[in-house]
XYZ file of N, CA and C in Angstrom:
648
model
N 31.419 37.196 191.494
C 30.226 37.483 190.726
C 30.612 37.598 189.254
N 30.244 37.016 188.236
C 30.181 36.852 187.155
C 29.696 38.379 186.062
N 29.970 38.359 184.882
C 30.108 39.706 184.555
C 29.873 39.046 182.677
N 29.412 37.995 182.891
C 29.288 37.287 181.136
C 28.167 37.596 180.672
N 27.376 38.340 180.859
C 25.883 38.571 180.518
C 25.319 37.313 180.027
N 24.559 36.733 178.544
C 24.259 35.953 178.769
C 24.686 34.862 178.277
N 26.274 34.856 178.152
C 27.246 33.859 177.434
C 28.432 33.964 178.743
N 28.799 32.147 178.834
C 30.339 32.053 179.833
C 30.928 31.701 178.471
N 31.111 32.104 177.351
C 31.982 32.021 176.616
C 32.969 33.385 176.603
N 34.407 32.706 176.808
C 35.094 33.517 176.445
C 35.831 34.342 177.812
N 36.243 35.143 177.562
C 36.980 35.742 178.932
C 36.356 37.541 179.227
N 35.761 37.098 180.239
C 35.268 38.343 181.077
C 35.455 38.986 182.042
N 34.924 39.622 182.913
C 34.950 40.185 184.356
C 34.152 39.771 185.164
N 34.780 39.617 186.334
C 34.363 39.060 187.759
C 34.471 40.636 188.371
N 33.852 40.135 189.506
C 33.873 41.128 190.593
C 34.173 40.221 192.153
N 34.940 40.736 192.763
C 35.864 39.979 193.704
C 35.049 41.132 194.891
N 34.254 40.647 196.103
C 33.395 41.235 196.919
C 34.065 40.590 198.175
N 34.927 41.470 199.045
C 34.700 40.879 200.766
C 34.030 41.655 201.500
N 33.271 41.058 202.592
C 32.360 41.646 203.851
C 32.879 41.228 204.750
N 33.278 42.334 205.228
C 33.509 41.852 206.985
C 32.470 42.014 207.870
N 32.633 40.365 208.491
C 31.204 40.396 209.112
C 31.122 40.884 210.361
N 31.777 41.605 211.250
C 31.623 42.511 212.730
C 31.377 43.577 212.402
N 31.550 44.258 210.935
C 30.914 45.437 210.982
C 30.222 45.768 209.622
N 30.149 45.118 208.931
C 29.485 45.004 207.510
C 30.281 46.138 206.141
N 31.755 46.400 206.840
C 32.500 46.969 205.792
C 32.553 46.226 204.520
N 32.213 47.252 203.195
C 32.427 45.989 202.258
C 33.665 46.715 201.005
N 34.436 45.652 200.307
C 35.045 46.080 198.901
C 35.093 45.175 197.716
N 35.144 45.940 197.031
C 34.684 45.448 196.029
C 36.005 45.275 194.686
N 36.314 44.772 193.675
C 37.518 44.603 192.953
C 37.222 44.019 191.888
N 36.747 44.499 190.403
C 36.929 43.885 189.309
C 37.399 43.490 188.359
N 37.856 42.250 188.150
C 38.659 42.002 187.871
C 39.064 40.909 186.262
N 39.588 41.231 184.757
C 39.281 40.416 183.735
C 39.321 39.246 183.754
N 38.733 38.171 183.855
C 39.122 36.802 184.227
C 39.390 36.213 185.462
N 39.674 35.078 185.505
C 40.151 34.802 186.902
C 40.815 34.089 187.300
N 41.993 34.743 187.041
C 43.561 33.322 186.641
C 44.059 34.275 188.066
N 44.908 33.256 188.191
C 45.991 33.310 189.312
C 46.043 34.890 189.662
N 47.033 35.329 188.544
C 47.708 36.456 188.430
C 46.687 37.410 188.754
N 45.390 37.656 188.007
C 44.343 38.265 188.477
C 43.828 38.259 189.528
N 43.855 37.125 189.946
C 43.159 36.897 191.256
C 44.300 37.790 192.754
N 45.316 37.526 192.445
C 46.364 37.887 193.422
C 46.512 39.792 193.539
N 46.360 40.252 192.380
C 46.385 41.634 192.072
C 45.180 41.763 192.505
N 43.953 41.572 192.408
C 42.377 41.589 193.310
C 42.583 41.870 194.493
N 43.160 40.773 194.588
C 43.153 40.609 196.265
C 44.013 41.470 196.957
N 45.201 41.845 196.622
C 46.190 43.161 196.503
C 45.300 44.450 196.667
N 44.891 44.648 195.735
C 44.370 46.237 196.011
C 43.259 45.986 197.289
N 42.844 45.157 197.793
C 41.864 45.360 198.884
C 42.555 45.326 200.025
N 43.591 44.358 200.215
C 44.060 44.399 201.290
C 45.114 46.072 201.262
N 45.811 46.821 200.198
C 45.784 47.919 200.330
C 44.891 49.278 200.818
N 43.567 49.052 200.703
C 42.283 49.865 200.612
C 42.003 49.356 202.248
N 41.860 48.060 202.877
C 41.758 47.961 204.418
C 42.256 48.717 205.332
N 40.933 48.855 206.174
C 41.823 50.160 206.902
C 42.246 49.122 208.107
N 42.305 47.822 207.908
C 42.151 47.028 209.434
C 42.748 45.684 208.916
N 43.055 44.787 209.705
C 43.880 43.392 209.541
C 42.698 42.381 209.015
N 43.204 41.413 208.185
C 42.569 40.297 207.723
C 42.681 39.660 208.991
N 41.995 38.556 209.368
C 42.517 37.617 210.272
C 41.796 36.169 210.154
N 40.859 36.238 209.173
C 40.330 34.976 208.460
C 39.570 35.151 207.078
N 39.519 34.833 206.274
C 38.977 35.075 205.155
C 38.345 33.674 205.211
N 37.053 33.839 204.122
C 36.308 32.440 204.373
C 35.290 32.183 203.272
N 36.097 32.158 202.361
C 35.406 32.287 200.845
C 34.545 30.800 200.384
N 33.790 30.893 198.940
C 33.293 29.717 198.773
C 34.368 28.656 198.294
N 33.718 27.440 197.526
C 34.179 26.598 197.780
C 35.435 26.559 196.045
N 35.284 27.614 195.320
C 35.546 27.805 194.067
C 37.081 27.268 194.195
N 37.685 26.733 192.624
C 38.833 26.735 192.995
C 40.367 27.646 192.505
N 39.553 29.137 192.312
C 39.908 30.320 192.046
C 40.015 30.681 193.563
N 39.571 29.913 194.621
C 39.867 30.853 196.270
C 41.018 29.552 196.027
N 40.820 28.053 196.444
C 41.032 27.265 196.918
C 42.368 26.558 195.813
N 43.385 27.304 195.922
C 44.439 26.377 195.049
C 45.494 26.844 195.855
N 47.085 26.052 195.568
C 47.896 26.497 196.095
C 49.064 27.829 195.944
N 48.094 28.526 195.072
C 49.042 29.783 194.827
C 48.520 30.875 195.734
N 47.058 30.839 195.828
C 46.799 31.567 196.337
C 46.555 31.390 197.565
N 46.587 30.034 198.402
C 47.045 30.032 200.087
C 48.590 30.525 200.194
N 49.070 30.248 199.130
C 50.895 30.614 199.560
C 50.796 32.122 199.799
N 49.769 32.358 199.180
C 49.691 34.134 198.578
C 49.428 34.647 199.929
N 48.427 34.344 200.426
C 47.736 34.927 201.939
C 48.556 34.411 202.560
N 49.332 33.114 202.772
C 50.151 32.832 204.338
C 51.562 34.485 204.396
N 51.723 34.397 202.536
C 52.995 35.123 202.565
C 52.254 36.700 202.920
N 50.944 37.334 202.684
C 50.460 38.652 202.570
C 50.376 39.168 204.191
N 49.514 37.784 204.957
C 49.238 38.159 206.064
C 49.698 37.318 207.201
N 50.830 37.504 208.061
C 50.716 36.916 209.401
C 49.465 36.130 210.048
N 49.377 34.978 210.047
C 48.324 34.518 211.077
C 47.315 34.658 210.791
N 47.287 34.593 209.459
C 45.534 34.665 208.446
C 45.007 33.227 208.720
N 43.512 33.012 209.268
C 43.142 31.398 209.121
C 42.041 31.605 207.879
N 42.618 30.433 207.173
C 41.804 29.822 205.784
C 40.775 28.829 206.050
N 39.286 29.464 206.165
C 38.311 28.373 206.047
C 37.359 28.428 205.075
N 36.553 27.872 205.324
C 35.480 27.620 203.743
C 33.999 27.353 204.142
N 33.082 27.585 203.005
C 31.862 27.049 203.235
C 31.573 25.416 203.241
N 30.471 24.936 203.609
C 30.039 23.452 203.045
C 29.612 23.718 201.891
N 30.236 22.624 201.032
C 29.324 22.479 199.582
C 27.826 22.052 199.753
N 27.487 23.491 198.464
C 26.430 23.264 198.143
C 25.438 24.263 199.163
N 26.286 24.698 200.715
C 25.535 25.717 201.328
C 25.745 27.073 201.172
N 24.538 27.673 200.114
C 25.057 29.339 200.096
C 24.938 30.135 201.446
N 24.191 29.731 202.226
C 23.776 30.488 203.286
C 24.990 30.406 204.188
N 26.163 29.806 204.093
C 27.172 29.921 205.081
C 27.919 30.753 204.858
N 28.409 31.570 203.328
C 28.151 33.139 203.077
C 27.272 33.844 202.981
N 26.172 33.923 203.503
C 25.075 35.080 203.419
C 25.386 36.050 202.877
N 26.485 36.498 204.084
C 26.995 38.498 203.969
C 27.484 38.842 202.439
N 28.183 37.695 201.949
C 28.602 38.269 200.759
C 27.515 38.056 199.695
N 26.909 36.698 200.021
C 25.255 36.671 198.806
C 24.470 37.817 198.826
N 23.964 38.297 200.204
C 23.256 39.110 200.031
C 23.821 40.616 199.614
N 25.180 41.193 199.636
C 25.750 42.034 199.028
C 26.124 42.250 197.687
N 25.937 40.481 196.910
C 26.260 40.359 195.629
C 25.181 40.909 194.651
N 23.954 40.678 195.690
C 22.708 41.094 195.259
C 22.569 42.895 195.311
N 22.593 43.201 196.382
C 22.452 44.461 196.064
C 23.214 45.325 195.631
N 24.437 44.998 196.223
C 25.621 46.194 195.424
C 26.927 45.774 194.182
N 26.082 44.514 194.105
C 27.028 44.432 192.117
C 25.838 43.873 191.106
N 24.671 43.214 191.416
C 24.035 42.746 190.631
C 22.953 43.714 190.207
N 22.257 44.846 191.366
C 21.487 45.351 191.117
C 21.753 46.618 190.596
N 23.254 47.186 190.158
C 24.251 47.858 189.605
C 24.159 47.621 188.255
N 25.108 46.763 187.767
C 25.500 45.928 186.840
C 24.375 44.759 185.932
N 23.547 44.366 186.754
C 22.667 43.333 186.180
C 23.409 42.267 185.798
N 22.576 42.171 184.008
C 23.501 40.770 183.486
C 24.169 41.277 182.431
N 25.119 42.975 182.176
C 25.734 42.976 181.359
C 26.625 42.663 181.686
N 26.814 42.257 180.238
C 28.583 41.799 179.740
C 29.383 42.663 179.661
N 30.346 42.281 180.713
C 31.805 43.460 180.315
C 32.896 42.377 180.343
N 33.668 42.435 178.689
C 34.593 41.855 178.774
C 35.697 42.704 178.263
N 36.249 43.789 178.219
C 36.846 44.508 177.812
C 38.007 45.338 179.153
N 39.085 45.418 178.602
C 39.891 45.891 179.885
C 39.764 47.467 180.564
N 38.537 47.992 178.801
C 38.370 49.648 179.276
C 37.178 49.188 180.587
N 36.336 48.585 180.040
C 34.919 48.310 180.572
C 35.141 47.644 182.174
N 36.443 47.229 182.674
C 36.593 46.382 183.914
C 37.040 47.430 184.858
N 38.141 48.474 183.882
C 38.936 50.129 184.386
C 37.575 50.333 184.966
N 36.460 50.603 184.175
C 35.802 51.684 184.262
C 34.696 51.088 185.288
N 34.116 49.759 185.791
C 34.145 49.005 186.841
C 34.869 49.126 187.888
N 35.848 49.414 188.309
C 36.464 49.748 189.126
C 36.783 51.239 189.947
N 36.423 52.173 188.921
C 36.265 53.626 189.153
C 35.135 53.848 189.894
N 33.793 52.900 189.332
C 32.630 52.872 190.295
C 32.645 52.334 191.328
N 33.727 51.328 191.840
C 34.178 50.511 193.147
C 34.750 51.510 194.121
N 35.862 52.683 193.296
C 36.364 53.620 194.146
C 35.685 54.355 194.811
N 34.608 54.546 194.420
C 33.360 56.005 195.138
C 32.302 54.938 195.979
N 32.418 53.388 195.241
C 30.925 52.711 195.997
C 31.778 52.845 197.877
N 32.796 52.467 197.987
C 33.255 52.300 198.958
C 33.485 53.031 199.833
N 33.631 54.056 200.191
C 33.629 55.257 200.522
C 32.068 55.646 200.476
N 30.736 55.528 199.528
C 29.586 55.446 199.813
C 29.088 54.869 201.216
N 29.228 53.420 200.277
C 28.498 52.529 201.356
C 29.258 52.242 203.198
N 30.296 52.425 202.724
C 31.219 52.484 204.149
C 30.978 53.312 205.320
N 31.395 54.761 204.604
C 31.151 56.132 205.802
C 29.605 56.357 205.933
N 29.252 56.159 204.671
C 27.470 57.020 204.901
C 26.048 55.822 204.532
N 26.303 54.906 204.732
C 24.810 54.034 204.412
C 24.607 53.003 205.799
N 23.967 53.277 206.694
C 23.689 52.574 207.804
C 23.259 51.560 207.582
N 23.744 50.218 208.235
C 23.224 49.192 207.875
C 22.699 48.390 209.708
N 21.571 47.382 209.750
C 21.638 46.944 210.921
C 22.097 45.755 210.677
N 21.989 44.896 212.432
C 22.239 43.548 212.191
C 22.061 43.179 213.065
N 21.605 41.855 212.686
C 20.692 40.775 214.009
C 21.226 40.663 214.834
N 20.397 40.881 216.086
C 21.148 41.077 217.624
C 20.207 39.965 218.549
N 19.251 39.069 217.907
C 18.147 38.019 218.498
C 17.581 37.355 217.606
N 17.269 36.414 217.736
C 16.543 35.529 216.918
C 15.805 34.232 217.868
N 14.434 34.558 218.176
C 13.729 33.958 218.818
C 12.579 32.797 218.549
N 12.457 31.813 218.381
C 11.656 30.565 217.737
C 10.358 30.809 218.733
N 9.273 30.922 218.182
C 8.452 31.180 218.808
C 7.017 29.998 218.326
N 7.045 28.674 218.451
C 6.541 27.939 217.709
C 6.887 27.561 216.188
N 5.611 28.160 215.309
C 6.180 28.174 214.076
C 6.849 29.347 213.577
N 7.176 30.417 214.140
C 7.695 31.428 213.980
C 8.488 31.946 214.281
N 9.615 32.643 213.422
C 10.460 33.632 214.698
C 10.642 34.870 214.658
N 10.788 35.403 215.824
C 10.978 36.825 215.626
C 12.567 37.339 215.992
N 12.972 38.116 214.908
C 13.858 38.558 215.044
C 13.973 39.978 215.916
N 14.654 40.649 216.044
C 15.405 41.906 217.011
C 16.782 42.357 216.117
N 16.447 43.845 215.770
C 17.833 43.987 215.035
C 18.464 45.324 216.132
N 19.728 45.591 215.960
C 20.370 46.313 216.924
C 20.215 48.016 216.334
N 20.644 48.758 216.567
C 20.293 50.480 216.221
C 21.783 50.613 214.121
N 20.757 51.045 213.857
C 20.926 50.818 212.652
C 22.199 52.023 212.504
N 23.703 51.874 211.839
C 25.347 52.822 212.488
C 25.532 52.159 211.202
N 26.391 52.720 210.608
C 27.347 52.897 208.968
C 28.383 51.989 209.482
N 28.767 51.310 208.552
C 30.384 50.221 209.038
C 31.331 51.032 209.683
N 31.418 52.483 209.022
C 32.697 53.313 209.522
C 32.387 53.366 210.982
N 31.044 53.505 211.771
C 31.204 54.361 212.923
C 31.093 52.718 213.408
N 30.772 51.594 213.072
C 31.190 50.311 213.764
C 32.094 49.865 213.989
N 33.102 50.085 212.580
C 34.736 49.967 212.716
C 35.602 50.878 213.853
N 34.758 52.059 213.995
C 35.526 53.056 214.897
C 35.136 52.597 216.423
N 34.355 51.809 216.733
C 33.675 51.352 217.773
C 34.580 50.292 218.232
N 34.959 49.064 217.554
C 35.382 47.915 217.800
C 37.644 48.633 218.576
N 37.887 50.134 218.301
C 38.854 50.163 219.192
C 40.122 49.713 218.298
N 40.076 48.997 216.765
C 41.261 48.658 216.277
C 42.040 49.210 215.574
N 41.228 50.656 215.153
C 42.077 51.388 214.262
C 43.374 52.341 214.962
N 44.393 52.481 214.668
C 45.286 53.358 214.638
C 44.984 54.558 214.490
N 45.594 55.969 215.355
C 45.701 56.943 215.157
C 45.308 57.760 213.798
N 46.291 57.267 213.274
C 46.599 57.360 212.140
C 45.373 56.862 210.907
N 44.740 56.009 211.096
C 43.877 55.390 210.084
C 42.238 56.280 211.157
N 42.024 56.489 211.709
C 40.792 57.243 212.552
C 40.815 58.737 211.690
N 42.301 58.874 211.834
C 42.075 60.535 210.932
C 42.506 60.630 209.736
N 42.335 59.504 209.075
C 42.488 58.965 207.515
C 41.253 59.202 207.126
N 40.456 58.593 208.025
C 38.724 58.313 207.315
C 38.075 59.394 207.895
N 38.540 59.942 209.223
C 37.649 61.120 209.732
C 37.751 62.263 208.603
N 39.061 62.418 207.679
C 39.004 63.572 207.161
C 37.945 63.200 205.392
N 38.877 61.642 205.122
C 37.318 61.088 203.985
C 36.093 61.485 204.274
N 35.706 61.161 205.323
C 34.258 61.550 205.881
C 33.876 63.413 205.745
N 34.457 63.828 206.336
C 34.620 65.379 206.157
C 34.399 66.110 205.241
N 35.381 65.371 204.140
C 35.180 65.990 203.300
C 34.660 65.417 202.171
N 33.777 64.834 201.971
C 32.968 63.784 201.071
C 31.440 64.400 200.826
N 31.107 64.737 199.871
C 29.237 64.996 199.854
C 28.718 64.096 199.689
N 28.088 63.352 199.855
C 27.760 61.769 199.686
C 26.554 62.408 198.898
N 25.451 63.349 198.417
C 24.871 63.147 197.433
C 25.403 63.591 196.544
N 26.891 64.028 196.385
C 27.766 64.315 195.070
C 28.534 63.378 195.002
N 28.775 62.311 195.931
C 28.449 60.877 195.692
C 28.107 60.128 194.761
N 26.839 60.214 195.792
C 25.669 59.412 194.955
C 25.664 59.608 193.525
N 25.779 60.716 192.906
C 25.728 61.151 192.015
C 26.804 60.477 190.746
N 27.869 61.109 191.663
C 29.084 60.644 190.410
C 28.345 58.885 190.176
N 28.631 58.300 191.545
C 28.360 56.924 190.746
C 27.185 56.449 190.361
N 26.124 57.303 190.142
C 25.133 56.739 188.929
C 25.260 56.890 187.283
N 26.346 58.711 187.611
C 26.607 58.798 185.975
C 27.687 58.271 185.902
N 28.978 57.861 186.774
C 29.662 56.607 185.896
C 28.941 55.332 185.423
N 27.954 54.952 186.210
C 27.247 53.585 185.578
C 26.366 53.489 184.836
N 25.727 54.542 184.605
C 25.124 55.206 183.215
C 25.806 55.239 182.332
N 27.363 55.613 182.049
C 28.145 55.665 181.172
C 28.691 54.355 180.640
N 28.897 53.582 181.656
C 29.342 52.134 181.576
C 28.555 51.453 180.811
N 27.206 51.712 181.280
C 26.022 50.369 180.759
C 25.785 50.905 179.274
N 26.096 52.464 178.813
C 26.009 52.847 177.270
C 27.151 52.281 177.052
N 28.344 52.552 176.736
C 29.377 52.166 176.045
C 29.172 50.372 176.659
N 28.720 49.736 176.809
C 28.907 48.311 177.191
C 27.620 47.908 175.912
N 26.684 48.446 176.086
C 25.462 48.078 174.962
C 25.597 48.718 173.823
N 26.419 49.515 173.708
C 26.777 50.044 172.038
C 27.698 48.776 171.571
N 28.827 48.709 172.530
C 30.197 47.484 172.221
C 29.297 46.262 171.461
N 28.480 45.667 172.337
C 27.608 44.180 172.212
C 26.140 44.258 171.540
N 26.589 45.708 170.374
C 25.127 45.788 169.707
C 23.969 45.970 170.136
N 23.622 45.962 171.673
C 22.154 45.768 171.948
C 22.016 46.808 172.603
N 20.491 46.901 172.178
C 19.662 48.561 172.039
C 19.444 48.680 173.874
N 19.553 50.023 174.184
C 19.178 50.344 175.811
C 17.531 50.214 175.632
């Protein structure tokens, strides 16, 4: 996701978003530009922050996913990672991450510009709390039917559970990582939460529109 407000001139911030799609865990990583080196340190801190194994990643068709530093990067990061891709030109074969780009970096962030290395820090501080938000405490559902009914269809969604208690469901976590997040969970206020990360992004979007002159 792009971070140029309303100029691609020049060098800015991205935001680097994976969803895992069995349980709708998401993270998030912003990052100045999007060279190699950046891209590899991105991708670094998430696979640090996973509480669970990659075992396919399946990004678009960009060639910031798709070069050979960064397949060397994943064959060397992860054992038995498979590399696939969308069809060009189809957004809908990432959904999970379109429709997440939408709500939890665009409807955040909008179309300011952050090109500054304080302004990407300070992007990322709001990544530390979104995750831990949206993870342990924001229930999400997901389509469990989809029925053609002439011209219509009706969908069926399954009982609406937070990624954490889906991730804890699927049986893959370790000992050790169950009472990692059980005690996150514990001890977390999620509307002191909520909180911190509206006044970090309150803070962000002032010092970002003072930087680029333009009035709130």
């Amino acid at each position: 996701m792009h971070h140029g407000g309303e100029s691609a001139s020049g060098e800015y911030g991205y935001t680097l978003q994976l969803i895992d799609v069995a349980t709708g865990w998401s993270e998030r990583v912003m990052l100045l530009g999007r060279g190699q080196q950046a891209m590899e340190v991105a991708f670094t801190q998430v696979l640090e922050r996973l509480p669970f194994e990659v075992k396919e990643l399946h990004p678009d068709n960009g060639t910031e996913f798709f070069n050979y530093h960064l397949v060397r990067f994943w064959k060397e990061r992860v054992t038995g990672v498979r590399l696939s891709r969308s069809r060009p030109y189809q957004k809908n074969d990432n959904r999970h991450v379109e429709q997440k780009n939408d709500t939890l970096v665009r409807q955040y962030f909008g179309e300011l510009r952050l090109d500054t290395a304080e302004q990407v820090a300070a992007g990322n501080a709001l990544y530390e709390r979104m995750w831990l938000y949206y993870n342990l405490f924001q229930p999400v559902m997901h389509l469990s039917e989809k029925i053609g009914e002439g011209d219509k269809v009706r969908r069926k969604w399954d009982e609406a559970q937070t990624p954490y208690q889906r991730l804890l469901a699927t049986g893959v976590l370790s000992q050790e990582q169950q009472e990692r997040l059980q005690t996150l969970y514990e001890q977390t206020n999620p509307l002191r939460l909520r909180e911190e990360i509206y006044t970090g992004l309150a803070a962000l979007w002032d010092v970002a529109l003072a930087q680029s002159g333009t009035a709130a």
